[in-house]
Amino acid sequence: MTVLEQTRAPRAATRRRGSPLGSRWTPYLFLAPAAIFIVLFQGVPLAQEIFLSFTRTSLLNPTNSTWVGLENYAHIFADEDFRRTLRTTLVYVVACVVGSVGAGLLVALLLNRSFRGRGVVRALVTVPWAAPGIAVALIATWMLNPQYGIVNRFLNAVGLGVPGGAILDSSTYALPAILVTTVWQLFPLTSVVLLSALQAVPRDLTEAATMDGAGRWWTFRAVTWQVIKPTVGLLALLMTIWSIRRFELIWLMTKGGPVGSTETLVIDLYAQAFDSKQLGTAAAIGMVGVVISLIVIAGSRLVTRAAEKEGLR
């Protein structure tokens, strides 16, 4: 190295250390755009919703608000219709999570096998997830039509027809119909993700378990399940949050009816805000959904940490 190069080297190092990209603030600079976006488009609306939930505000005159404290929360929890909505939401969320993750796991196990046309089947499985929610709702409504719907014709052919064929007008069958439609749209995502997780299972472990005399069930339980369990937990969390927020499919198929049998939190929120014009009550219902989501996320984190600690022992 020449004298000139020896002189330039410390200067270049000094410039690198003193540049913004080399400072300790670099990570914050990269995170700043996302943080600003979250604050402006999620934090501010959430703060407004929290404030609205403590006021009596009408959609017809939103600038004229009256502070009522916890009155909106006391009102909704004292309402039997809201408690029924909570129960319906719980049933809908649990059924969607169990159905979508369970069906996705079964399909993923099938697609993980070698058979002719596997690539085509994998592509076709993703079609329900790729379809817009509005299109899925309209197709399901057409298939369940009491006059010319294919579902009613099939049920009548096997002797299980619904009286009058009005499945979506029945307080007994409307919610199961929506659940089947929701699971049908959601399971392709879980199956694709779980298929990727299954392909990450070390083959030497499964082969070793087979050589030790373990059957398919015990191999799956002792080897495969231990590898894909974190992915299943993450999918269950995502499906829970998405199910709590699900609106368009339920609204287009039943609008929460009949007699509120398919009314979930988001449907009740919409009805309070735009039918009853009560923004304060609607905001309180929305905050109940936010709290439920936060509880689910916190519970998921606790379970994950406990599993990680158990795995380290």
GROMACS .gro file of C-alpha atoms in nm:
model
  313
    1MET     CA    1   0.000   0.000   0.000
    2THR     CA    2   0.136   0.340  -0.099
    3VAL     CA    3   0.156   0.644   0.129
    4LEU     CA    4  -0.135   0.806  -0.056
    5GLU     CA    5  -0.354   0.495  -0.008
    6GLN     CA    6  -0.262   0.480   0.362
    7THR     CA    7  -0.374   0.842   0.397
    8ARG     CA    8  -0.707   0.789   0.216
    9ALA     CA    9  -0.803   0.472   0.405
   10PRO     CA   10  -0.863   0.634   0.748
   11ARG     CA   11  -1.057   0.917   0.582
   12ALA     CA   12  -1.285   0.667   0.402
   13ALA     CA   13  -1.341   0.477   0.726
   14THR     CA   14  -1.424   0.802   0.904
   15ARG     CA   15  -1.675   0.894   0.634
   16ARG     CA   16  -1.839   0.551   0.662
   17ARG     CA   17  -1.865   0.578   1.039
   18GLY     CA   18  -2.003   0.928   1.020
   19SER     CA   19  -2.256   0.860   0.743
   20PRO     CA   20  -2.626   0.817   0.830
   21LEU     CA   21  -2.629   0.462   0.694
   22GLY     CA   22  -2.355   0.363   0.933
   23SER     CA   23  -2.507   0.517   1.244
   24ARG     CA   24  -2.713   0.348   1.511
   25TRP     CA   25  -3.023   0.528   1.380
   26THR     CA   26  -3.023   0.333   1.055
   27PRO     CA   27  -3.281   0.069   1.167
   28TYR     CA   28  -3.516   0.343   1.285
   29LEU     CA   29  -3.486   0.524   0.952
   30PHE     CA   30  -3.592   0.210   0.767
   31LEU     CA   31  -3.880   0.149   1.011
   32ALA     CA   32  -4.001   0.510   1.004
   33PRO     CA   33  -4.222   0.488   0.689
   34ALA     CA   34  -4.404   0.179   0.816
   35ALA     CA   35  -4.440   0.331   1.164
   36ILE     CA   36  -4.582   0.654   1.023
   37PHE     CA   37  -4.827   0.458   0.809
   38ILE     CA   38  -4.945   0.250   1.107
   39VAL     CA   39  -4.987   0.557   1.328
   40LEU     CA   40  -5.178   0.759   1.068
   41PHE     CA   41  -5.402   0.489   0.923
   42GLN     CA   42  -5.446   0.255   1.220
   43GLY     CA   43  -5.347   0.434   1.539
   44VAL     CA   44  -5.546   0.752   1.477
   45PRO     CA   45  -5.869   0.571   1.371
   46LEU     CA   46  -5.834   0.340   1.672
   47ALA     CA   47  -5.800   0.640   1.905
   48GLN     CA   48  -6.109   0.795   1.746
   49GLU     CA   49  -6.302   0.472   1.792
   50ILE     CA   50  -6.202   0.452   2.158
   51PHE     CA   51  -6.322   0.810   2.209
   52LEU     CA   52  -6.650   0.745   2.023
   53SER     CA   53  -6.721   0.439   2.238
   54PHE     CA   54  -6.750   0.668   2.542
   55THR     CA   55  -6.989   0.912   2.373
   56ARG     CA   56  -7.345   0.926   2.245
   57THR     CA   57  -7.293   1.018   1.880
   58SER     CA   58  -7.542   1.001   1.596
   59LEU     CA   59  -7.445   0.938   1.234
   60LEU     CA   60  -7.687   1.212   1.134
   61ASN     CA   61  -7.497   1.467   1.343
   62PRO     CA   62  -7.150   1.328   1.422
   63THR     CA   63  -7.009   1.662   1.536
   64ASN     CA   64  -7.253   1.678   1.828
   65SER     CA   65  -7.123   1.421   2.077
   66THR     CA   66  -7.220   1.376   2.441
   67TRP     CA   67  -6.979   1.210   2.686
   68VAL     CA   68  -7.154   0.915   2.852
   69GLY     CA   69  -6.859   0.719   2.994
   70LEU     CA   70  -6.923   0.346   3.012
   71GLU     CA   71  -7.293   0.374   2.933
   72ASN     CA   72  -7.254   0.226   2.583
   73TYR     CA   73  -7.068  -0.077   2.718
   74ALA     CA   74  -7.324  -0.126   2.995
   75HIS     CA   75  -7.602  -0.104   2.738
   76ILE     CA   76  -7.463  -0.362   2.496
   77PHE     CA   77  -7.371  -0.616   2.765
   78ALA     CA   78  -7.718  -0.583   2.918
   79ASP     CA   79  -7.874  -0.653   2.579
   80GLU     CA   80  -7.968  -1.017   2.525
   81ASP     CA   81  -7.933  -0.973   2.148
   82PHE     CA   82  -7.571  -0.867   2.191
   83ARG     CA   83  -7.497  -1.166   2.413
   84ARG     CA   84  -7.648  -1.387   2.144
   85THR     CA   85  -7.423  -1.211   1.892
   86LEU     CA   86  -7.120  -1.291   2.107
   87ARG     CA   87  -7.220  -1.658   2.122
   88THR     CA   88  -7.275  -1.668   1.746
   89THR     CA   89  -6.936  -1.504   1.690
   90LEU     CA   90  -6.768  -1.760   1.916
   91VAL     CA   91  -6.931  -2.051   1.732
   92TYR     CA   92  -6.844  -1.901   1.394
   93VAL     CA   93  -6.481  -1.834   1.485
   94VAL     CA   94  -6.416  -2.174   1.646
   95ALA     CA   95  -6.583  -2.362   1.362
   96CYS     CA   96  -6.394  -2.164   1.098
   97VAL     CA   97  -6.057  -2.216   1.267
   98VAL     CA   98  -6.106  -2.587   1.331
   99GLY     CA   99  -6.262  -2.647   0.990
  100SER     CA  100  -6.013  -2.448   0.781
  101VAL     CA  101  -5.700  -2.569   0.961
  102GLY     CA  102  -5.827  -2.928   0.988
  103ALA     CA  103  -5.934  -2.947   0.623
  104GLY     CA  104  -5.614  -2.773   0.516
  105LEU     CA  105  -5.404  -3.027   0.705
  106LEU     CA  106  -5.586  -3.323   0.550
  107VAL     CA  107  -5.551  -3.178   0.200
  108ALA     CA  108  -5.185  -3.094   0.262
  109LEU     CA  109  -5.115  -3.452   0.373
  110LEU     CA  110  -5.279  -3.581   0.056
  111LEU     CA  111  -5.094  -3.336  -0.169
  112ASN     CA  112  -4.764  -3.427  -0.003
  113ARG     CA  113  -4.791  -3.773  -0.155
  114SER     CA  114  -4.668  -3.859  -0.503
  115PHE     CA  115  -4.941  -3.926  -0.759
  116ARG     CA  116  -5.010  -3.849  -1.123
  117GLY     CA  117  -5.145  -3.499  -1.180
  118ARG     CA  118  -5.036  -3.369  -0.840
  119GLY     CA  119  -4.928  -3.033  -0.984
  120VAL     CA  120  -5.268  -2.977  -1.145
  121VAL     CA  121  -5.450  -3.067  -0.824
  122ARG     CA  122  -5.231  -2.829  -0.625
  123ALA     CA  123  -5.320  -2.547  -0.863
  124LEU     CA  124  -5.693  -2.625  -0.853
  125VAL     CA  125  -5.697  -2.631  -0.472
  126THR     CA  126  -5.604  -2.262  -0.461
  127VAL     CA  127  -5.905  -2.152  -0.670
  128PRO     CA  128  -6.147  -2.092  -0.378
  129TRP     CA  129  -5.891  -1.874  -0.199
  130ALA     CA  130  -5.820  -1.675  -0.514
  131ALA     CA  131  -6.188  -1.603  -0.573
  132PRO     CA  132  -6.316  -1.270  -0.431
  133GLY     CA  133  -6.534  -1.296  -0.123
  134ILE     CA  134  -6.826  -1.129  -0.301
  135ALA     CA  135  -6.812  -1.384  -0.583
  136VAL     CA  136  -6.798  -1.671  -0.334
  137ALA     CA  137  -7.102  -1.534  -0.148
  138LEU     CA  138  -7.304  -1.493  -0.468
  139ILE     CA  139  -7.213  -1.842  -0.594
  140ALA     CA  140  -7.301  -1.998  -0.257
  141THR     CA  141  -7.634  -1.811  -0.249
  142TRP     CA  142  -7.715  -1.936  -0.599
  143MET     CA  143  -7.624  -2.295  -0.507
  144LEU     CA  144  -7.847  -2.273  -0.196
  145ASN     CA  145  -8.143  -2.124  -0.382
  146PRO     CA  146  -8.464  -2.308  -0.279
  147GLN     CA  147  -8.596  -2.328  -0.638
  148TYR     CA  148  -8.301  -2.412  -0.862
  149GLY     CA  149  -8.004  -2.453  -0.624
  150ILE     CA  150  -7.796  -2.765  -0.675
  151VAL     CA  151  -7.753  -2.816  -0.300
  152ASN     CA  152  -8.127  -2.847  -0.240
  153ARG     CA  153  -8.164  -3.086  -0.532
  154PHE     CA  154  -7.888  -3.306  -0.394
  155LEU     CA  155  -8.033  -3.303  -0.041
  156ASN     CA  156  -8.379  -3.390  -0.173
  157ALA     CA  157  -8.233  -3.673  -0.380
  158VAL     CA  158  -8.075  -3.836  -0.073
  159GLY     CA  159  -8.378  -3.772   0.148
  160LEU     CA  160  -8.224  -3.492   0.358
  161GLY     CA  161  -8.408  -3.199   0.205
  162VAL     CA  162  -8.483  -2.890   0.414
  163PRO     CA  163  -8.857  -2.807   0.444
  164GLY     CA  164  -8.930  -2.552   0.174
  165GLY     CA  165  -8.567  -2.563   0.061
  166ALA     CA  166  -8.498  -2.224   0.222
  167ILE     CA  167  -8.167  -2.303   0.386
  168LEU     CA  168  -8.055  -1.941   0.424
  169ASP     CA  169  -8.399  -1.844   0.559
  170SER     CA  170  -8.382  -2.104   0.834
  171SER     CA  171  -8.245  -2.007   1.175
  172THR     CA  172  -8.127  -2.368   1.211
  173TYR     CA  173  -7.943  -2.416   0.883
  174ALA     CA  174  -7.828  -2.066   0.786
  175LEU     CA  175  -7.522  -2.056   1.012
  176PRO     CA  176  -7.397  -2.405   0.911
  177ALA     CA  177  -7.434  -2.305   0.545
  178ILE     CA  178  -7.224  -1.993   0.602
  179LEU     CA  179  -6.967  -2.195   0.795
  180VAL     CA  180  -6.928  -2.447   0.513
  181THR     CA  181  -6.890  -2.165   0.262
  182THR     CA  182  -6.631  -1.987   0.477
  183VAL     CA  183  -6.426  -2.302   0.536
  184TRP     CA  184  -6.443  -2.381   0.164
  185GLN     CA  185  -6.285  -2.045   0.087
  186LEU     CA  186  -6.025  -2.049   0.366
  187PHE     CA  187  -5.888  -2.405   0.358
  188PRO     CA  188  -5.679  -2.358   0.037
  189LEU     CA  189  -5.457  -2.105   0.215
  190THR     CA  190  -5.399  -2.331   0.515
  191SER     CA  191  -5.338  -2.632   0.289
  192VAL     CA  192  -5.072  -2.450   0.084
  193VAL     CA  193  -4.893  -2.320   0.395
  194LEU     CA  194  -4.908  -2.657   0.569
  195LEU     CA  195  -4.787  -2.831   0.254
  196SER     CA  196  -4.477  -2.614   0.265
  197ALA     CA  197  -4.431  -2.703   0.630
  198LEU     CA  198  -4.469  -3.075   0.556
  199GLN     CA  199  -4.204  -3.058   0.288
  200ALA     CA  200  -3.965  -2.916   0.548
  201VAL     CA  201  -3.997  -3.228   0.766
  202PRO     CA  202  -3.659  -3.411   0.756
  203ARG     CA  203  -3.698  -3.735   0.566
  204ASP     CA  204  -3.429  -3.907   0.770
  205LEU     CA  205  -3.641  -3.864   1.086
  206THR     CA  206  -3.951  -4.017   0.930
  207GLU     CA  207  -3.748  -4.300   0.780
  208ALA     CA  208  -3.582  -4.366   1.117
  209ALA     CA  209  -3.922  -4.378   1.287
  210THR     CA  210  -4.049  -4.621   1.023
  211MET     CA  211  -3.743  -4.844   1.063
  212ASP     CA  212  -3.803  -4.849   1.438
  213GLY     CA  213  -4.146  -5.000   1.373
  214ALA     CA  214  -4.361  -4.688   1.420
  215GLY     CA  215  -4.685  -4.678   1.223
  216ARG     CA  216  -4.809  -4.382   1.021
  217TRP     CA  217  -5.001  -4.233   1.310
  218TRP     CA  218  -4.710  -4.249   1.554
  219THR     CA  219  -4.469  -4.120   1.290
  220PHE     CA  220  -4.699  -3.826   1.228
  221ARG     CA  221  -4.745  -3.762   1.599
  222ALA     CA  222  -4.381  -3.796   1.705
  223VAL     CA  223  -4.205  -3.645   1.402
  224THR     CA  224  -4.427  -3.459   1.157
  225TRP     CA  225  -4.651  -3.287   1.410
  226GLN     CA  226  -4.356  -3.157   1.611
  227VAL     CA  227  -4.219  -2.984   1.301
  228ILE     CA  228  -4.544  -2.834   1.171
  229LYS     CA  229  -4.693  -2.743   1.510
  230PRO     CA  230  -4.565  -2.380   1.507
  231THR     CA  231  -4.712  -2.332   1.159
  232VAL     CA  232  -5.047  -2.475   1.273
  233GLY     CA  233  -5.047  -2.235   1.569
  234LEU     CA  234  -4.975  -1.936   1.346
  235LEU     CA  235  -5.249  -2.035   1.102
  236ALA     CA  236  -5.497  -2.081   1.386
  237LEU     CA  237  -5.418  -1.730   1.508
  238LEU     CA  238  -5.458  -1.578   1.161
  239MET     CA  239  -5.782  -1.768   1.095
  240THR     CA  240  -5.919  -1.650   1.430
  241ILE     CA  241  -5.854  -1.283   1.355
  242TRP     CA  242  -5.985  -1.311   1.000
  243SER     CA  243  -6.300  -1.489   1.119
  244ILE     CA  244  -6.372  -1.220   1.377
  245ARG     CA  245  -6.342  -0.955   1.103
  246ARG     CA  246  -6.538  -1.144   0.836
  247PHE     CA  247  -6.816  -0.926   0.697
  248GLU     CA  248  -6.888  -0.941   0.324
  249LEU     CA  249  -6.972  -1.311   0.299
  250ILE     CA  250  -7.216  -1.309   0.593
  251TRP     CA  251  -7.373  -0.979   0.490
  252LEU     CA  252  -7.432  -1.082   0.129
  253MET     CA  253  -7.570  -1.425   0.218
  254THR     CA  254  -7.799  -1.348   0.513
  255LYS     CA  255  -7.737  -0.991   0.640
  256GLY     CA  256  -7.716  -1.146   0.987
  257GLY     CA  257  -8.056  -1.313   0.969
  258PRO     CA  258  -8.284  -1.484   0.996
  259VAL     CA  259  -8.378  -1.349   1.340
  260GLY     CA  260  -8.014  -1.266   1.413
  261SER     CA  261  -7.903  -1.631   1.392
  262THR     CA  262  -7.598  -1.543   1.179
  263GLU     CA  263  -7.525  -1.201   1.328
  264THR     CA  264  -7.162  -1.164   1.435
  265LEU     CA  265  -6.985  -0.868   1.593
  266VAL     CA  266  -6.902  -0.696   1.265
  267ILE     CA  267  -7.259  -0.738   1.135
  268ASP     CA  268  -7.397  -0.594   1.460
  269LEU     CA  269  -7.146  -0.308   1.439
  270TYR     CA  270  -7.259  -0.225   1.085
  271ALA     CA  271  -7.626  -0.239   1.183
  272GLN     CA  272  -7.575  -0.009   1.481
  273ALA     CA  273  -7.371   0.243   1.280
  274PHE     CA  274  -7.570   0.261   0.955
  275ASP     CA  275  -7.917   0.129   1.039
  276SER     CA  276  -7.963   0.263   1.392
  277LYS     CA  277  -7.726   0.558   1.327
  278GLN     CA  278  -7.564   0.507   1.671
  279LEU     CA  279  -7.190   0.557   1.622
  280GLY     CA  280  -7.112   0.540   1.993
  281THR     CA  281  -7.276   0.200   2.036
  282ALA     CA  282  -7.112   0.075   1.717
  283ALA     CA  283  -6.770   0.192   1.842
  284ALA     CA  284  -6.824   0.009   2.171
  285ILE     CA  285  -6.905  -0.312   1.982
  286GLY     CA  286  -6.592  -0.261   1.772
  287MET     CA  287  -6.379  -0.221   2.084
  288VAL     CA  288  -6.517  -0.548   2.220
  289GLY     CA  289  -6.392  -0.714   1.901
  290VAL     CA  290  -6.051  -0.546   1.940
  291VAL     CA  291  -6.021  -0.666   2.300
  292ILE     CA  292  -6.114  -1.021   2.199
  293SER     CA  293  -5.850  -1.015   1.925
  294LEU     CA  294  -5.586  -0.886   2.168
  295ILE     CA  295  -5.675  -1.159   2.418
  296VAL     CA  296  -5.639  -1.422   2.146
  297ILE     CA  297  -5.301  -1.282   2.039
  298ALA     CA  298  -5.176  -1.265   2.398
  299GLY     CA  299  -5.293  -1.620   2.463
  300SER     CA  300  -5.119  -1.739   2.149
  301ARG     CA  301  -4.795  -1.573   2.257
  302LEU     CA  302  -4.813  -1.735   2.601
  303VAL     CA  303  -4.874  -2.078   2.451
  304THR     CA  304  -4.587  -2.030   2.205
  305ARG     CA  305  -4.343  -1.923   2.477
  306ALA     CA  306  -4.445  -2.214   2.699
  307ALA     CA  307  -4.388  -2.455   2.410
  308GLU     CA  308  -4.048  -2.300   2.336
  309LYS     CA  309  -3.942  -2.332   2.699
  310GLU     CA  310  -4.064  -2.691   2.706
  311GLY     CA  311  -3.864  -2.764   2.393
  312LEU     CA  312  -3.545  -2.626   2.548
  313ARG     CA  313  -3.563  -2.864   2.843
   0.00000   0.00000   0.00000
